PDB file of C-alpha atoms in Angstrom:
ATOM      1  CA  MET Z   1      -9.142  -4.736  -3.799  1.00  0.00           C
ATOM      2  CA  ARG Z   2      -6.010  -3.425  -2.192  1.00  0.00           C
ATOM      3  CA  ILE Z   3      -6.548  -2.920   1.540  1.00  0.00           C
ATOM      4  CA  LEU Z   4      -4.410  -1.257   4.207  1.00  0.00           C
ATOM      5  CA  LEU Z   5      -4.833  -2.867   7.628  1.00  0.00           C
ATOM      6  CA  LEU Z   6      -3.649  -1.175  10.852  1.00  0.00           C
ATOM      7  CA  GLU Z   7      -3.783  -3.756  13.656  1.00  0.00           C
ATOM      8  CA  ASP Z   8      -1.222  -4.215  16.443  1.00  0.00           C
ATOM      9  CA  ASP Z   9      -2.775  -7.410  17.836  1.00  0.00           C
ATOM     10  CA  ILE Z  10      -0.847 -10.205  16.120  1.00  0.00           C
ATOM     11  CA  GLU Z  11      -3.568 -12.831  16.531  1.00  0.00           C
ATOM     12  CA  ILE Z  12      -6.357 -10.626  15.175  1.00  0.00           C
ATOM     13  CA  GLY Z  13      -4.144  -9.164  12.453  1.00  0.00           C
ATOM     14  CA  THR Z  14      -3.117 -12.603  11.235  1.00  0.00           C
ATOM     15  CA  TRP Z  15      -6.731 -13.755  11.199  1.00  0.00           C
ATOM     16  CA  VAL Z  16      -7.983 -10.704   9.305  1.00  0.00           C
ATOM     17  CA  GLU Z  17      -5.080 -10.686   6.835  1.00  0.00           C
ATOM     18  CA  ASP Z  18      -5.524 -14.393   6.114  1.00  0.00           C
ATOM     19  CA  GLY Z  19      -9.289 -14.106   5.670  1.00  0.00           C
ATOM     20  CA  LEU Z  20      -9.199 -11.052   3.410  1.00  0.00           C
ATOM     21  CA  SER Z  21      -6.383 -12.566   1.334  1.00  0.00           C
ATOM     22  CA  LYS Z  22      -8.375 -15.758   0.834  1.00  0.00           C
ATOM     23  CA  ALA Z  23     -11.268 -13.569  -0.323  1.00  0.00           C
ATOM     24  CA  GLY Z  24      -9.029 -12.332  -3.124  1.00  0.00           C
ATOM     25  CA  HIS Z  25      -7.825  -9.029  -1.702  1.00  0.00           C
ATOM     26  CA  VAL Z  26      -4.250  -7.698  -1.518  1.00  0.00           C
ATOM     27  CA  ILE Z  27      -3.430  -6.746   2.084  1.00  0.00           C
ATOM     28  CA  ASP Z  28      -0.760  -4.400   3.446  1.00  0.00           C
ATOM     29  CA  TRP Z  29      -0.707  -5.054   7.198  1.00  0.00           C
ATOM     30  CA  VAL Z  30       1.062  -2.577   9.480  1.00  0.00           C
ATOM     31  CA  LYS Z  31       1.138  -2.504  13.262  1.00  0.00           C
ATOM     32  CA  ASP Z  32       2.064   1.137  13.911  1.00  0.00           C
ATOM     33  CA  GLY Z  33       0.013   4.255  13.195  1.00  0.00           C
ATOM     34  CA  HIS Z  34       2.934   6.110  11.662  1.00  0.00           C
ATOM     35  CA  ASP Z  35       3.456   3.247   9.204  1.00  0.00           C
ATOM     36  CA  ALA Z  36      -0.252   3.342   8.373  1.00  0.00           C
ATOM     37  CA  PHE Z  37      -0.119   7.048   7.550  1.00  0.00           C
ATOM     38  CA  LEU Z  38       3.071   6.597   5.485  1.00  0.00           C
ATOM     39  CA  ASN Z  39       1.522   3.762   3.476  1.00  0.00           C
ATOM     40  CA  ALA Z  40      -1.790   5.564   2.993  1.00  0.00           C
ATOM     41  CA  THR Z  41      -0.070   8.658   1.621  1.00  0.00           C
ATOM     42  CA  THR Z  42       2.379   6.886  -0.691  1.00  0.00           C
ATOM     43  CA  ARG Z  43       0.273   4.043  -2.095  1.00  0.00           C
ATOM     44  CA  GLU Z  44      -3.193   3.620  -3.526  1.00  0.00           C
ATOM     45  CA  TYR Z  45      -5.808   1.715  -1.527  1.00  0.00           C
ATOM     46  CA  ASP Z  46      -9.440   0.885  -2.083  1.00  0.00           C
ATOM     47  CA  VAL Z  47     -10.249   0.508   1.626  1.00  0.00           C
ATOM     48  CA  ILE Z  48      -8.392   1.205   4.884  1.00  0.00           C
ATOM     49  CA  VAL Z  49      -9.150  -0.731   8.102  1.00  0.00           C
ATOM     50  CA  LEU Z  50      -7.978   1.006  11.262  1.00  0.00           C
ATOM     51  CA  ASP Z  51      -7.676  -0.152  14.841  1.00  0.00           C
ATOM     52  CA  ARG Z  52      -7.856   2.802  17.234  1.00  0.00           C
ATOM     53  CA  MET Z  53      -5.484   1.960  20.096  1.00  0.00           C
ATOM     54  CA  THR Z  54      -2.216   1.440  18.222  1.00  0.00           C
ATOM     55  CA  PRO Z  55       1.458   2.297  18.841  1.00  0.00           C
ATOM     56  CA  GLY Z  56       3.015   5.416  17.398  1.00  0.00           C
ATOM     57  CA  LEU Z  57      -0.172   7.082  16.226  1.00  0.00           C
ATOM     58  CA  ASP Z  58      -3.671   5.960  17.164  1.00  0.00           C
ATOM     59  CA  GLY Z  59      -6.122   5.083  14.427  1.00  0.00           C
ATOM     60  CA  LEU Z  60      -8.340   8.112  15.003  1.00  0.00           C
ATOM     61  CA  SER Z  61      -5.350  10.445  14.559  1.00  0.00           C
ATOM     62  CA  VAL Z  62      -4.322   8.568  11.414  1.00  0.00           C
ATOM     63  CA  LEU Z  63      -7.771   9.154   9.938  1.00  0.00           C
ATOM     64  CA  LYS Z  64      -7.827  12.850  10.882  1.00  0.00           C
ATOM     65  CA  ALA Z  65      -4.384  13.323   9.314  1.00  0.00           C
ATOM     66  CA  LEU Z  66      -5.503  11.595   6.110  1.00  0.00           C
ATOM     67  CA  ARG Z  67      -8.700  13.613   5.804  1.00  0.00           C
ATOM     68  CA  SER Z  68      -6.700  16.838   6.334  1.00  0.00           C
ATOM     69  CA  THR Z  69      -4.789  15.949   3.152  1.00  0.00           C
ATOM     70  CA  ASN Z  70      -8.069  15.412   1.250  1.00  0.00           C
ATOM     71  CA  ASN Z  71      -7.505  11.651   1.189  1.00  0.00           C
ATOM     72  CA  SER Z  72     -11.017  10.226   0.814  1.00  0.00           C
ATOM     73  CA  VAL Z  73     -10.302   6.485   0.727  1.00  0.00           C
ATOM     74  CA  PRO Z  74     -13.112   4.684   2.600  1.00  0.00           C
ATOM     75  CA  VAL Z  75     -12.103   3.891   6.197  1.00  0.00           C
ATOM     76  CA  LEU Z  76     -13.573   1.272   8.503  1.00  0.00           C
ATOM     77  CA  PHE Z  77     -12.727   1.293  12.197  1.00  0.00           C
ATOM     78  CA  LEU Z  78     -12.170  -2.146  13.717  1.00  0.00           C
ATOM     79  CA  THR Z  79     -11.680  -1.556  17.410  1.00  0.00           C
ATOM     80  CA  ALA Z  80     -12.453  -2.570  20.961  1.00  0.00           C
ATOM     81  CA  LEU Z  81     -13.701   0.980  21.603  1.00  0.00           C
ATOM     82  CA  GLY Z  82     -17.340   0.261  20.900  1.00  0.00           C
ATOM     83  CA  SER Z  83     -19.440   2.633  22.978  1.00  0.00           C
ATOM     84  CA  VAL Z  84     -21.935   4.934  21.294  1.00  0.00           C
ATOM     85  CA  GLU Z  85     -19.648   7.881  22.049  1.00  0.00           C
ATOM     86  CA  ASP Z  86     -16.657   6.086  20.495  1.00  0.00           C
ATOM     87  CA  ARG Z  87     -18.569   5.221  17.340  1.00  0.00           C
ATOM     88  CA  VAL Z  88     -19.905   8.752  16.940  1.00  0.00           C
ATOM     89  CA  GLU Z  89     -16.396  10.136  17.435  1.00  0.00           C
ATOM     90  CA  GLY Z  90     -14.995   7.848  14.751  1.00  0.00           C
ATOM     91  CA  LEU Z  91     -17.709   8.626  12.219  1.00  0.00           C
ATOM     92  CA  ASP Z  92     -17.589  12.367  12.940  1.00  0.00           C
ATOM     93  CA  ALA Z  93     -13.830  12.284  12.273  1.00  0.00           C
ATOM     94  CA  GLY Z  94     -14.480  11.050   8.737  1.00  0.00           C
ATOM     95  CA  GLY Z  95     -14.784   7.306   9.204  1.00  0.00           C
ATOM     96  CA  ASP Z  96     -17.131   5.527   6.786  1.00  0.00           C
ATOM     97  CA  ASP Z  97     -17.995   2.533   8.951  1.00  0.00           C
ATOM     98  CA  TYR Z  98     -17.387   1.247  12.473  1.00  0.00           C
ATOM     99  CA  LEU Z  99     -17.225  -2.366  13.635  1.00  0.00           C
ATOM    100  CA  PRO Z 100     -16.580  -3.017  17.351  1.00  0.00           C
ATOM    101  CA  LYS Z 101     -14.607  -6.061  18.535  1.00  0.00           C
ATOM    102  CA  PRO Z 102     -15.376  -8.889  18.985  1.00  0.00           C
ATOM    103  CA  PHE Z 103     -16.766  -9.335  15.489  1.00  0.00           C
ATOM    104  CA  ALA Z 104     -17.721 -12.023  12.986  1.00  0.00           C
ATOM    105  CA  PHE Z 105     -15.322 -12.197  10.058  1.00  0.00           C
ATOM    106  CA  SER Z 106     -18.229 -12.602   7.623  1.00  0.00           C
ATOM    107  CA  GLU Z 107     -19.583  -9.228   8.762  1.00  0.00           C
ATOM    108  CA  LEU Z 108     -16.168  -7.580   8.397  1.00  0.00           C
ATOM    109  CA  LEU Z 109     -15.827  -8.982   4.872  1.00  0.00           C
ATOM    110  CA  ALA Z 110     -19.312  -7.787   3.919  1.00  0.00           C
ATOM    111  CA  ARG Z 111     -18.641  -4.281   5.234  1.00  0.00           C
ATOM    112  CA  VAL Z 112     -15.243  -4.035   3.534  1.00  0.00           C
ATOM    113  CA  SER Z 113     -16.754  -5.215   0.254  1.00  0.00           C
ATOM    114  CA  ALA Z 114     -19.538  -2.633   0.531  1.00  0.00           C
ATOM    115  CA  LEU Z 115     -17.018   0.165   1.075  1.00  0.00           C
ATOM    116  CA  GLY Z 116     -14.976  -1.044  -1.883  1.00  0.00           C
ATOM    117  CA  ARG Z 117     -17.990  -0.748  -4.177  1.00  0.00           C
ATOM    118  CA  ARG Z 118     -18.240   2.978  -3.522  1.00  0.00           C
ATOM    119  CA  PRO Z 119     -17.055   5.161  -6.414  1.00  0.00           C
ATOM    120  CA  SER Z 120     -13.587   6.562  -5.780  1.00  0.00           C
ATOM    121  CA  THR Z 121     -13.439  10.325  -5.170  1.00  0.00           C
ATOM    122  CA  ASN Z 122      -9.772  10.380  -4.265  1.00  0.00           C
ATOM    123  CA  SER Z 123      -8.193  13.161  -6.337  1.00  0.00           C
ATOM    124  CA  GLY Z 124     -10.086  11.946  -9.374  1.00  0.00           C
ATOM    125  CA  GLU Z 125      -7.251   9.652 -10.455  1.00  0.00           C
ATOM    126  CA  THR Z 126      -7.472   5.993 -11.309  1.00  0.00           C
ATOM    127  CA  THR Z 127      -6.566   3.647  -8.472  1.00  0.00           C
ATOM    128  CA  SER Z 128      -6.305   0.500 -10.525  1.00  0.00           C
ATOM    129  CA  CYS Z 129      -3.550   1.126 -13.113  1.00  0.00           C
ATOM    130  CA  LEU Z 130      -0.268   2.986 -13.434  1.00  0.00           C
ATOM    131  CA  GLU Z 131       1.523   3.659 -16.705  1.00  0.00           C
ATOM    132  CA  VAL Z 132       4.982   4.718 -17.819  1.00  0.00           C
ATOM    133  CA  GLU Z 133       6.425   4.543 -21.314  1.00  0.00           C
ATOM    134  CA  LYS Z 134       4.622   1.526 -22.806  1.00  0.00           C
ATOM    135  CA  PHE Z 135       4.348  -0.257 -19.451  1.00  0.00           C
ATOM    136  CA  ARG Z 136       1.054  -0.661 -17.625  1.00  0.00           C
ATOM    137  CA  LEU Z 137       0.714  -1.938 -14.047  1.00  0.00           C
ATOM    138  CA  ASN Z 138      -2.673  -3.350 -13.087  1.00  0.00           C
ATOM    139  CA  LEU Z 139      -2.667  -2.901  -9.317  1.00  0.00           C
ATOM    140  CA  LEU Z 140      -5.723  -5.043  -8.693  1.00  0.00           C
ATOM    141  CA  LYS Z 141      -4.475  -8.012 -10.714  1.00  0.00           C
ATOM    142  CA  GLN Z 142      -0.806  -7.345  -9.850  1.00  0.00           C
ATOM    143  CA  GLN Z 143       0.062  -7.706 -13.529  1.00  0.00           C
ATOM    144  CA  CYS Z 144       2.629  -5.864 -15.629  1.00  0.00           C
ATOM    145  CA  THR Z 145       2.339  -5.529 -19.394  1.00  0.00           C
ATOM    146  CA  ARG Z 146       4.265  -3.649 -22.079  1.00  0.00           C
ATOM    147  CA  ALA Z 147       2.395  -2.741 -25.241  1.00  0.00           C
ATOM    148  CA  GLY Z 148      -0.175  -5.325 -24.226  1.00  0.00           C
ATOM    149  CA  GLN Z 149       2.335  -8.146 -23.744  1.00  0.00           C
ATOM    150  CA  PRO Z 150       2.843  -9.635 -20.251  1.00  0.00           C
ATOM    151  CA  VAL Z 151       6.071  -8.871 -18.401  1.00  0.00           C
ATOM    152  CA  PRO Z 152       6.496 -11.409 -15.576  1.00  0.00           C
ATOM    153  CA  LEU Z 153       7.477  -9.701 -12.309  1.00  0.00           C
ATOM    154  CA  ASN Z 154       7.499 -11.278  -8.886  1.00  0.00           C
ATOM    155  CA  ALA Z 155       5.752  -9.517  -5.985  1.00  0.00           C
ATOM    156  CA  LYS Z 156       8.761  -7.469  -4.858  1.00  0.00           C
ATOM    157  CA  GLU Z 157       9.733  -6.484  -8.395  1.00  0.00           C
ATOM    158  CA  PHE Z 158       6.160  -5.348  -9.024  1.00  0.00           C
ATOM    159  CA  ARG Z 159       6.126  -3.321  -5.814  1.00  0.00           C
ATOM    160  CA  LEU Z 160       9.519  -1.815  -6.658  1.00  0.00           C
ATOM    161  CA  PHE Z 161       8.395  -0.796 -10.165  1.00  0.00           C
ATOM    162  CA  GLU Z 162       5.143   0.608  -8.731  1.00  0.00           C
ATOM    163  CA  THR Z 163       7.130   2.695  -6.231  1.00  0.00           C
ATOM    164  CA  PHE Z 164       9.327   4.161  -8.965  1.00  0.00           C
ATOM    165  CA  ILE Z 165       6.302   5.067 -11.105  1.00  0.00           C
ATOM    166  CA  ARG Z 166       4.499   6.701  -8.191  1.00  0.00           C
ATOM    167  CA  ASN Z 167       7.631   8.742  -7.453  1.00  0.00           C
ATOM    168  CA  LYS Z 168       8.551   9.509 -11.082  1.00  0.00           C
ATOM    169  CA  GLY Z 169      11.081  12.343 -11.339  1.00  0.00           C
ATOM    170  CA  ARG Z 170      12.122  12.009  -7.706  1.00  0.00           C
ATOM    171  CA  VAL Z 171      15.398  10.547  -6.427  1.00  0.00           C
ATOM    172  CA  LEU Z 172      14.720   7.585  -4.129  1.00  0.00           C
ATOM    173  CA  THR Z 173      17.439   6.679  -1.673  1.00  0.00           C
ATOM    174  CA  LYS Z 174      18.149   3.113  -0.620  1.00  0.00           C
ATOM    175  CA  ASN Z 175      16.546   3.761   2.775  1.00  0.00           C
ATOM    176  CA  MET Z 176      13.432   5.246   1.129  1.00  0.00           C
ATOM    177  CA  LEU Z 177      13.080   2.125  -1.012  1.00  0.00           C
ATOM    178  CA  LEU Z 178      13.557  -0.102   2.021  1.00  0.00           C
ATOM    179  CA  GLU Z 179      10.771   1.786   3.797  1.00  0.00           C
ATOM    180  CA  LYS Z 180       8.369   1.761   0.866  1.00  0.00           C
ATOM    181  CA  VAL Z 181       8.978  -1.715  -0.550  1.00  0.00           C
ATOM    182  CA  TRP Z 182      10.361  -3.734   2.334  1.00  0.00           C
ATOM    183  CA  ASP Z 183       9.957  -3.718   6.096  1.00  0.00           C
ATOM    184  CA  MET Z 184      10.810  -0.507   7.975  1.00  0.00           C
ATOM    185  CA  ASN Z 185      13.266  -2.486  10.108  1.00  0.00           C
ATOM    186  CA  PHE Z 186      14.997  -4.241   7.240  1.00  0.00           C
ATOM    187  CA  ASP Z 187      18.776  -4.403   7.578  1.00  0.00           C
ATOM    188  CA  PRO Z 188      20.028  -1.305   5.682  1.00  0.00           C
ATOM    189  CA  THR Z 189      23.441  -2.903   5.128  1.00  0.00           C
ATOM    190  CA  SER Z 190      22.052  -5.701   3.001  1.00  0.00           C
ATOM    191  CA  SER Z 191      22.219  -5.645  -0.802  1.00  0.00           C
ATOM    192  CA  VAL Z 192      18.547  -6.495  -1.243  1.00  0.00           C
ATOM    193  CA  VAL Z 193      17.739  -3.190  -2.988  1.00  0.00           C
ATOM    194  CA  GLU Z 194      20.614  -3.437  -5.461  1.00  0.00           C
ATOM    195  CA  THR Z 195      19.796  -7.077  -6.185  1.00  0.00           C
ATOM    196  CA  HIS Z 196      16.116  -6.430  -6.885  1.00  0.00           C
ATOM    197  CA  ILE Z 197      16.776  -3.332  -8.989  1.00  0.00           C
ATOM    198  CA  SER Z 198      19.210  -5.368 -11.082  1.00  0.00           C
ATOM    199  CA  ARG Z 199      16.593  -8.082 -11.559  1.00  0.00           C
ATOM    200  CA  LEU Z 200      13.904  -5.500 -12.374  1.00  0.00           C
ATOM    201  CA  ARG Z 201      16.139  -3.845 -14.970  1.00  0.00           C
ATOM    202  CA  SER Z 202      16.799  -7.231 -16.571  1.00  0.00           C
ATOM    203  CA  LYS Z 203      13.052  -7.549 -17.171  1.00  0.00           C
ATOM    204  CA  ILE Z 204      11.907  -4.009 -18.065  1.00  0.00           C
ATOM    205  CA  GLU Z 205      15.013  -2.520 -19.719  1.00  0.00           C
ATOM    206  CA  LYS Z 206      17.351  -5.073 -21.285  1.00  0.00           C
ATOM    207  CA  PRO Z 207      14.759  -6.925 -23.433  1.00  0.00           C
ATOM    208  CA  PHE Z 208      13.586  -3.603 -24.907  1.00  0.00           C
ATOM    209  CA  ASP Z 209      16.958  -1.817 -25.091  1.00  0.00           C
ATOM    210  CA  ILE Z 210      15.775   1.124 -22.998  1.00  0.00           C
ATOM    211  CA  GLU Z 211      16.806   2.818 -19.754  1.00  0.00           C
ATOM    212  CA  LEU Z 212      14.096   3.714 -17.256  1.00  0.00           C
ATOM    213  CA  ILE Z 213      15.814   3.663 -13.854  1.00  0.00           C
ATOM    214  CA  ARG Z 214      19.000   5.710 -13.541  1.00  0.00           C
ATOM    215  CA  THR Z 215      21.516   5.374 -10.747  1.00  0.00           C
ATOM    216  CA  ILE Z 216      22.443   8.706  -9.140  1.00  0.00           C
ATOM    217  CA  ARG Z 217      25.887   8.123  -7.679  1.00  0.00           C
ATOM    218  CA  GLY Z 218      25.924   8.753  -3.928  1.00  0.00           C
ATOM    219  CA  ALA Z 219      22.178   9.530  -3.827  1.00  0.00           C
ATOM    220  CA  GLY Z 220      19.985   6.726  -5.074  1.00  0.00           C
ATOM    221  CA  TYR Z 221      17.837   5.940  -8.090  1.00  0.00           C
ATOM    222  CA  ILE Z 222      15.395   7.869 -10.251  1.00  0.00           C
ATOM    223  CA  LEU Z 223      12.803   7.051 -12.870  1.00  0.00           C
ATOM    224  CA  ASP Z 224      12.796  10.135 -15.100  1.00  0.00           C
ATOM    225  CA  ASP Z 225       9.672  12.002 -16.163  1.00  0.00           C
TER     226      ASP Z 225
END
């Protein structure tokens, strides 16, 4: 599964990210509530794990904002706020489960797995694959194929291609790509975006003599409808 984790405690976040990754899940770990909301509204997740007392935007507010946009991805609260009143507040706000800290990792894993087995009701669209032209991205396996044949992409190239497909028909600036694919605080003067787009094009365009990603001079890049 692909899981979004909002946790500002480095020690706990590292522990949870490591454990869930070893269990075979793909983890996007953010430490700020605003980043959590941005990720949750621009990417597909099977489960979201939210701490409540976080910088920028607290976890409860993140959940309320998501539910107001009809985002129904299962949410588990993982928080030190563990009183009966806190738990009721979290579940009444639209949370699907609530696990107070301290906790056993085995219990967290079991609860996350149970939430992931729930049928998706999020906008009725598939959350496991994206397609454009003859390309197909399997988000769970992190695999790219074209007409059934594998196209080897590294993790960043896959994420970059995924971002273009999710924003098909929309111009993406360099800063937007840095926010969506790399760290929010990544040095905007670096050439990392140009370098990775060049590498991505060498794998999805040149071998097939097609053009998918166009450069819009002075604006950014676009994958046409």
